[in-house]
Coordinates of C-alpha atoms in Angstrom, one line a residue:
M13 CA 137.9 216.5 -37.7
R14 CA 136.1 214.1 -40.0
D15 CA 136.1 215.1 -43.7
Y16 CA 132.6 216.2 -44.6
K17 CA 132.9 214.6 -48.1
E18 CA 133.7 211.3 -46.4
L19 CA 130.5 211.7 -44.4
Q20 CA 128.6 212.6 -47.5
A21 CA 129.8 209.4 -49.2
K22 CA 128.9 207.3 -46.2
L23 CA 125.4 208.9 -46.0
A24 CA 124.9 207.9 -49.7
E25 CA 125.9 204.3 -48.7
A26 CA 123.3 204.5 -46.0
G27 CA 120.7 205.5 -48.6
Y28 CA 120.6 209.3 -48.1
I29 CA 121.9 211.6 -50.8
A30 CA 123.0 214.8 -49.0
E31 CA 124.1 218.2 -50.4
E32 CA 127.7 219.3 -49.4
S33 CA 126.3 222.0 -47.1
L34 CA 124.2 219.5 -45.3
A35 CA 127.1 217.0 -45.0
M36 CA 129.2 219.9 -43.5
A37 CA 126.5 220.8 -41.0
L38 CA 126.2 217.1 -39.9
T39 CA 130.0 216.8 -39.6
L40 CA 130.2 219.9 -37.4
A41 CA 127.2 218.9 -35.3
T42 CA 128.7 215.5 -34.5
E43 CA 132.2 216.9 -33.9
I44 CA 131.4 219.8 -31.6
H45 CA 128.3 218.4 -30.0
R46 CA 125.9 221.1 -31.1
P47 CA 122.2 220.5 -31.9
L48 CA 121.4 220.8 -35.6
L49 CA 118.2 222.5 -36.7
L50 CA 116.9 221.3 -40.1
E51 CA 114.2 223.5 -41.6
G52 CA 112.2 223.0 -44.8
E53 CA 108.9 222.1 -46.3
A54 CA 107.2 218.9 -45.2
G55 CA 108.2 215.9 -47.3
V56 CA 111.8 217.0 -48.2
G57 CA 113.4 214.3 -46.1
K58 CA 114.4 216.0 -42.9
T59 CA 113.4 213.0 -40.7
D60 CA 115.3 210.6 -42.9
I61 CA 118.5 212.6 -42.3
A62 CA 118.4 211.6 -38.6
R63 CA 117.7 208.0 -39.5
A64 CA 120.6 207.9 -41.9
L65 CA 122.9 209.5 -39.4
A66 CA 122.0 206.9 -36.7
K67 CA 122.6 204.2 -39.2
L68 CA 125.9 205.7 -40.3
L69 CA 127.1 206.0 -36.7
G70 CA 125.8 202.6 -35.7
T71 CA 123.8 204.0 -32.8
R72 CA 120.2 204.1 -31.6
L73 CA 117.7 206.6 -33.0
I74 CA 115.4 208.1 -30.3
R75 CA 112.5 210.1 -31.7
L76 CA 110.4 212.7 -29.9
Q77 CA 107.4 213.7 -32.0
C78 CA 106.3 217.2 -31.1
Y79 CA 102.7 218.4 -30.9
E80 CA 100.7 221.2 -29.4
G81 CA 100.4 220.9 -25.6
L82 CA 103.5 218.7 -25.3
D83 CA 104.9 219.0 -21.7
A84 CA 107.8 217.7 -19.6
N85 CA 106.0 214.6 -18.3
A86 CA 105.5 213.3 -21.8
T87 CA 109.1 213.9 -22.8
L88 CA 111.2 213.2 -19.6
Y89 CA 109.7 210.7 -17.3
E90 CA 106.7 209.3 -15.5
W91 CA 106.2 206.9 -12.6
N92 CA 104.8 203.5 -13.2
Y93 CA 101.9 203.9 -10.8
Q94 CA 100.4 200.5 -11.5
R95 CA 103.6 198.7 -10.6
Q96 CA 104.1 200.9 -7.6
L97 CA 100.6 200.1 -6.3
L98 CA 101.1 196.3 -6.9
S99 CA 104.5 196.5 -5.1
I100 CA 102.9 198.2 -2.1
R101 CA 100.2 195.6 -1.8
A102 CA 102.8 192.8 -2.2
R103 CA 105.0 194.2 0.5
E104 CA 102.1 194.6 2.9
A105 CA 101.0 191.0 2.3
T106 CA 104.5 189.5 2.8
E107 CA 106.3 191.8 5.1
G108 CA 103.7 193.8 6.9
A109 CA 103.4 197.6 6.8
D110 CA 106.6 199.5 6.1
S111 CA 107.4 202.9 7.5
A112 CA 106.4 205.8 5.2
E113 CA 110.0 206.6 4.5
T114 CA 111.0 203.0 3.7
L115 CA 108.0 202.6 1.4
E116 CA 108.7 205.9 -0.4
N117 CA 112.4 205.0 -0.9
H118 CA 111.3 201.6 -2.4
I119 CA 108.6 202.7 -4.8
F120 CA 110.3 205.9 -5.9
S121 CA 113.4 204.2 -7.3
E122 CA 114.6 203.8 -10.8
E123 CA 113.0 200.4 -11.0
Y124 CA 109.6 202.1 -11.3
L125 CA 110.7 205.0 -13.5
L126 CA 109.4 205.2 -17.0
R127 CA 111.9 207.0 -19.2
R128 CA 110.5 209.1 -21.9
P129 CA 112.6 210.2 -25.0
L130 CA 114.6 213.0 -23.5
L131 CA 115.6 211.2 -20.4
E132 CA 116.2 208.0 -22.4
A133 CA 118.5 209.9 -24.7
I134 CA 120.8 211.1 -22.0
S135 CA 120.8 207.7 -20.3
Q136 CA 122.5 205.7 -23.1
L137 CA 126.1 204.4 -22.7
E138 CA 126.7 205.1 -26.5
P139 CA 125.6 208.6 -27.7
P140 CA 122.3 208.1 -29.6
V141 CA 120.8 210.3 -32.3
L142 CA 118.0 212.2 -30.6
L143 CA 115.4 213.4 -33.2
I144 CA 113.1 216.2 -32.0
D145 CA 110.7 216.1 -34.9
E146 CA 108.6 219.1 -35.9
I147 CA 109.6 221.4 -32.9
D148 CA 107.5 224.1 -34.5
R149 CA 104.4 222.2 -33.5
A150 CA 105.2 222.4 -29.8
D151 CA 104.4 225.4 -27.7
E152 CA 107.0 228.2 -26.9
E153 CA 107.0 227.0 -23.3
F154 CA 108.2 223.6 -24.2
E155 CA 110.8 225.2 -26.5
A156 CA 112.2 227.1 -23.6
F157 CA 112.2 224.0 -21.4
L158 CA 114.1 222.1 -24.1
L159 CA 116.8 224.8 -24.3
E160 CA 117.5 224.4 -20.5
L161 CA 117.7 220.7 -20.8
L162 CA 120.1 220.8 -23.8
A163 CA 122.3 223.4 -22.2
D164 CA 123.3 221.1 -19.3
Y165 CA 122.2 217.6 -20.4
Q166 CA 120.8 216.8 -17.0
V167 CA 117.4 216.6 -15.4
T168 CA 116.2 216.9 -11.8
I169 CA 113.7 214.3 -10.6
P170 CA 112.4 215.4 -7.2
E171 CA 112.3 211.9 -5.7
L172 CA 115.7 210.9 -7.1
G173 CA 117.7 214.1 -7.4
T174 CA 119.7 215.3 -10.4
I175 CA 120.4 212.8 -13.2
E176 CA 123.3 213.8 -15.4
A177 CA 123.8 212.6 -19.0
V178 CA 125.8 209.3 -19.3
S179 CA 126.7 210.4 -22.9
I180 CA 125.9 213.5 -24.9
P181 CA 123.4 212.6 -27.7
H182 CA 123.6 213.9 -31.3
V183 CA 120.6 216.1 -31.4
V184 CA 118.7 216.8 -34.6
L185 CA 115.7 219.2 -34.6
T186 CA 113.3 219.5 -37.6
S187 CA 110.9 222.3 -38.4
N188 CA 108.3 222.7 -41.2
G189 CA 108.0 226.4 -40.5
T190 CA 104.4 226.4 -39.1
R191 CA 105.5 229.0 -36.6
A192 CA 108.6 231.1 -36.0
L193 CA 111.1 229.6 -33.7
S194 CA 112.8 231.7 -31.0
D195 CA 116.1 233.4 -31.5
A196 CA 117.4 231.6 -28.4
L197 CA 116.8 228.2 -30.1
R198 CA 118.4 229.3 -33.3
R199 CA 121.5 230.7 -31.5
R200 CA 122.1 227.4 -29.8
C201 CA 121.8 225.3 -33.0
L202 CA 123.7 224.8 -36.2
Y203 CA 121.4 225.4 -39.1
S204 CA 120.7 223.9 -42.5
W205 CA 117.8 224.5 -44.9
V206 CA 116.6 221.4 -46.7
D207 CA 114.9 222.0 -50.0
Y208 CA 113.1 219.8 -52.5
P209 CA 115.8 217.9 -54.5
D210 CA 116.6 218.8 -58.1
A211 CA 116.1 216.2 -60.8
E212 CA 119.6 214.9 -60.6
K213 CA 119.5 214.4 -56.9
E214 CA 116.1 212.9 -56.9
R215 CA 117.2 210.3 -59.5
A216 CA 120.1 209.5 -57.3
I217 CA 117.8 209.0 -54.3
L218 CA 115.5 206.8 -56.4
A219 CA 118.5 204.7 -57.7
A220 CA 119.8 204.3 -54.1
R221 CA 116.4 203.2 -52.7
M222 CA 115.3 201.2 -55.7
P223 CA 118.4 199.9 -57.5
E224 CA 116.2 197.5 -59.6
I225 CA 114.3 200.2 -61.3
D226 CA 114.8 200.8 -65.0
D227 CA 116.9 204.0 -65.7
E228 CA 114.5 205.4 -68.3
L229 CA 111.5 204.8 -66.1
A230 CA 113.2 206.4 -63.2
R231 CA 114.1 209.5 -65.3
R232 CA 110.5 209.9 -66.4
I233 CA 109.1 209.4 -62.9
V234 CA 111.4 212.0 -61.5
G235 CA 110.7 214.3 -64.5
F236 CA 107.0 214.1 -64.0
V237 CA 107.2 214.8 -60.2
Q238 CA 109.5 217.7 -60.9
Q239 CA 106.9 219.2 -63.3
L240 CA 104.1 218.4 -60.9
R241 CA 105.7 220.4 -58.1
R242 CA 105.5 223.5 -60.3
E243 CA 101.7 223.3 -60.3
E244 CA 99.5 225.1 -57.8
L245 CA 99.0 222.4 -55.2
E246 CA 97.8 222.4 -51.6
K247 CA 100.3 219.7 -50.7
V248 CA 103.4 219.4 -52.9
P249 CA 104.6 215.8 -53.2
G250 CA 107.8 215.1 -51.3
I251 CA 110.5 212.5 -51.8
A252 CA 108.5 209.8 -49.9
E253 CA 105.6 210.3 -52.4
T254 CA 108.0 209.9 -55.3
L255 CA 109.3 206.6 -53.8
D256 CA 105.7 205.4 -53.2
W257 CA 104.7 206.2 -56.8
A258 CA 107.8 204.5 -58.2
T259 CA 107.1 201.4 -56.1
A260 CA 103.5 201.3 -57.3
L261 CA 104.4 201.7 -61.0
V262 CA 107.0 198.9 -60.8
G263 CA 104.4 196.7 -59.0
L264 CA 101.9 197.5 -61.8
K265 CA 104.6 196.5 -64.3
V266 CA 104.6 199.9 -66.0
E267 CA 107.5 200.3 -68.4
K268 CA 106.6 203.6 -70.2
L269 CA 104.4 206.2 -68.5
E270 CA 103.0 207.5 -71.7
D271 CA 101.8 204.1 -72.9
N272 CA 98.9 204.0 -70.4
L273 CA 97.7 207.4 -69.4
D274 CA 94.6 206.0 -67.7
L275 CA 96.7 203.9 -65.4
L276 CA 99.1 206.8 -64.9
Q277 CA 96.1 209.0 -63.9
A278 CA 94.8 206.4 -61.4
S279 CA 98.2 205.9 -59.8
L280 CA 98.5 209.7 -59.0
I281 CA 96.8 208.9 -55.7
C282 CA 100.4 208.1 -54.5
L283 CA 101.4 211.8 -55.2
L284 CA 98.2 213.8 -54.7
K285 CA 97.0 213.7 -51.1
T286 CA 94.0 216.2 -51.1
E287 CA 90.7 216.2 -52.9
A288 CA 91.5 219.7 -54.4
D289 CA 94.9 218.5 -55.7
Q290 CA 93.3 215.5 -57.3
R291 CA 90.7 217.6 -59.0
A292 CA 93.3 220.1 -60.1
I293 CA 95.5 217.5 -61.9
A294 CA 92.8 216.4 -64.4
P295 CA 93.7 214.0 -67.2
E296 CA 94.4 216.8 -69.6
V297 CA 96.9 218.3 -67.1
T298 CA 98.6 214.9 -66.6
Q299 CA 98.9 214.6 -70.4
R300 CA 100.4 218.1 -70.6
L301 CA 103.0 217.4 -67.9
M302 CA 103.8 214.0 -69.4
G303 CA 104.4 215.8 -72.7
K304 CA 107.0 218.0 -71.1
V305 CA 108.8 215.0 -69.6
A306 CA 108.8 213.1 -72.9

């Protein structure tokens, strides 16, 4: 079995700084072919884990974004009706009318099949990483359907029959906790909780993604964001917001945050994503937080 610390180091090379527990979960998931359920607040980097894993494995990332009302047709397959209709007309024009059986066999073939993410994932020669993002946004009915598919890794298409998986994908599911997931889903998955990073880990992430940034500026950026997350906010800034803010400050040629509090305040649009949060973090609050960092 692969050493989880080796996987942790390779994830870091791919740009993702993972805790030991997460590295172990990913190692086990890839070795024993079990889906991995990642749960945590929005913005903590759950989706990036799947991207980093695909990069590390040198394989394709196939993403299914979940939403309310998601059904099998949107996730498995559809028929390309326009191409089928054009093919029927072309055959009638060149070969005359086919029998109903001959025509049906022709137009209901894989040539006219539109593969959606789940069918696409089990059709790859090399196992891809299948990211089922925000499974908690989908309905319980879809969750039950998903369990059946992941149990056998095959799907039945009435016109074609049963299609079995060419290879077993590495499945990563994410949840922001907007609704409780079923016990059946949790039993079938390995599990890891992904939290906001501490200051040390967030500085490591910033250094990995922006190696050109000044160490002291990175320390103060991370320190400010860490303090900001302790405030009463509607939407706590995640890692992506930290990276956006750091990129903006570097682009604005800011060297010391405390030297230009007006510019600092204006740049907080990178971190604060609601009107209420922008009102809550008034200039005096920004100055207080900056004082703690300094």
